[in-house]
């Protein structure tokens, strides 16, 4: 945005009373969703189509010696069988890096890796034909422990070696800090793989167009990323492939990674090969086998503290298991390492983060992107130190939190009071001191039920930062009826993120929110808007929406000034009308103004764009400013633990987050509650169980997620507003934030209730019983 547009944003931000921003707005399509009206990808598929099914490896690591598809091709109902040799273009389905083939060539590196595709007239024929494929393998050595994978003699997952990325932080003199410490605490923490588990599995429907194009409708987060990879697999020019995001039943990160590329490519290859419509859809167990997971981490924290509770030194080692292919692992380790000390002012920091390849399931960008793992280790470490010092966990944290003028682990200066605001609100709302004492008295009794209150704090670098170019594009057009059509490649998959864009447009143009219609993303109609990841739709996309709306407003204002005989600078756009502030009686409806502009051939279309300022830091020392702004937060968990069964019941959560500016408070409440419940699952029950690289629980019968019975009785969602520097109207990232802290806060609450300090999640009953006893 140029300086004039920046000034216009600042002027609007300073308006005391917004007309739409900050009001409770029901997200676009909410009522239709309640009534079961949305059309998902599988609903669109025509009656006459082909079905595509992948043949997957039964080995964790093996050489492919030969493939004989003759019997499968001859099976009734089978139309074709494709292997890597049949791909017309590049065999590359890595979401960012080109390390992962769509179909394995000479070697499989994880259980379930795709080797060939069956194209058949019915799904049953495709399933049956798989058993008629003859593929010969020679098993290869496997490595499934990332620590072992770093050893010099470890089996190599890829010929380049198992270490993908080493991220460093070097701040101050950590050894000097430890020498000056009165107390040094060392602990090791472990987090397991978790599945983001969108309820709609991966699915794509494709069909050939008369002009030679292929249209693909897919459940995904990033249409342009999928388009870019699939067109190269097809050896198509850009304009020969059209990618449309259908209503998408959940994303949570996995639908921004590899598997949407897979299903879209499977369907499009079948359409290219046969000239017919095709559907590729994963079963639940197939989806859970191959979609990207939240990374498993092993984190060692060593912390030095003075006797008065001031942190002096912090040393961390983070080992991240990214599985058999990199996906986003090289970026996740960066975010995890940058946040490894938690939101605290520590003068001396040394951290080393390692992204490591193994023969495990692939891990990628599941909601939180390394922050849940790093904050779990940091926040439990902080509680342990407080115990050793004999200090209340809140008092200890308050001594060390990031305040204006303090420096992060990367020496980025904080100018934002958001964290202290969140902490104070959380203490007050939860009645922290009263309830802690009450529970400690209660726990002196002999009964098996124990009560605990735990806290955890966070800071979260907003949007992409060092993870890529942070830009967005939004298209808007005014219709003859004075309504607005909004199009963007930024997607909605239940979050309501694009609703925020419509709110911004409505605010700028002075229209009711209902007058803005959001179209489905279609790569043939719009330009690349960047990925829908890193909680950036409102923050970055909102700025692009503001830019587009302001461009339209400027065109309208020029004509309105002429019609109302006043300067553009005194015009107000409010409640569907345009009028002069100096002469309010001089006014015109937005609809009539738009109509007059069209009569004069004024084009009421605009493309808004925003690129966040580049972030700078030194890769060798990790020092600098990796993010433009931070979201801050505090979460207090109230739990009850049955010491006979080991079962944890989360009774109440008090999430307090600094959102910068609340664009839509109603949507924020949904984000708070949904993220909190997902965080509970990560904290006490969700775990991908593996045995030598094989996933043992790829079904909803064996992989447990929270149901309504596991939800807290109360979630006291509290909004704090401390304006950010880049987000539209001061907004900060929120989509991922509420999932980060529950595991740590619950673990600290369990320790308060039982005295059992558990350093590995999930906090399953067997771990609690073993520790308590």
PDB file of C-alpha atoms in Angstrom, residues 5 39 91 105 111 215 254 289 445 450 502 537 562 575 599:
ATOM      1  CA  UNK A   5      -3.630   4.396   1.546  1.00  0.00           C
ATOM      2  CA  UNK A  39     -22.170 -28.659  -1.503  1.00  0.00           C
ATOM      3  CA  UNK A  91       6.831 -36.527 -10.630  1.00  0.00           C
ATOM      4  CA  UNK A 105       9.948 -44.631  -8.444  1.00  0.00           C
ATOM      5  CA  UNK A 111       4.348 -47.041   5.219  1.00  0.00           C
ATOM      6  CA  UNK A 215     -11.373 -28.344 -14.240  1.00  0.00           C
ATOM      7  CA  UNK A 254      -3.095 -31.014   6.525  1.00  0.00           C
ATOM      8  CA  UNK A 289      -2.006 -42.942   7.166  1.00  0.00           C
ATOM      9  CA  UNK A 445      -8.489 -34.887  52.036  1.00  0.00           C
ATOM     10  CA  UNK A 450      -8.055 -33.966  43.305  1.00  0.00           C
ATOM     11  CA  UNK A 502     -16.248  -8.917   3.763  1.00  0.00           C
ATOM     12  CA  UNK A 537      -6.368 -14.219   6.308  1.00  0.00           C
ATOM     13  CA  UNK A 562     -19.452  16.245  -8.458  1.00  0.00           C
ATOM     14  CA  UNK A 575     -25.430   2.945   6.103  1.00  0.00           C
ATOM     15  CA  UNK A 599     -23.701   5.089 -16.811  1.00  0.00           C
TER      16      UNK A 599
END
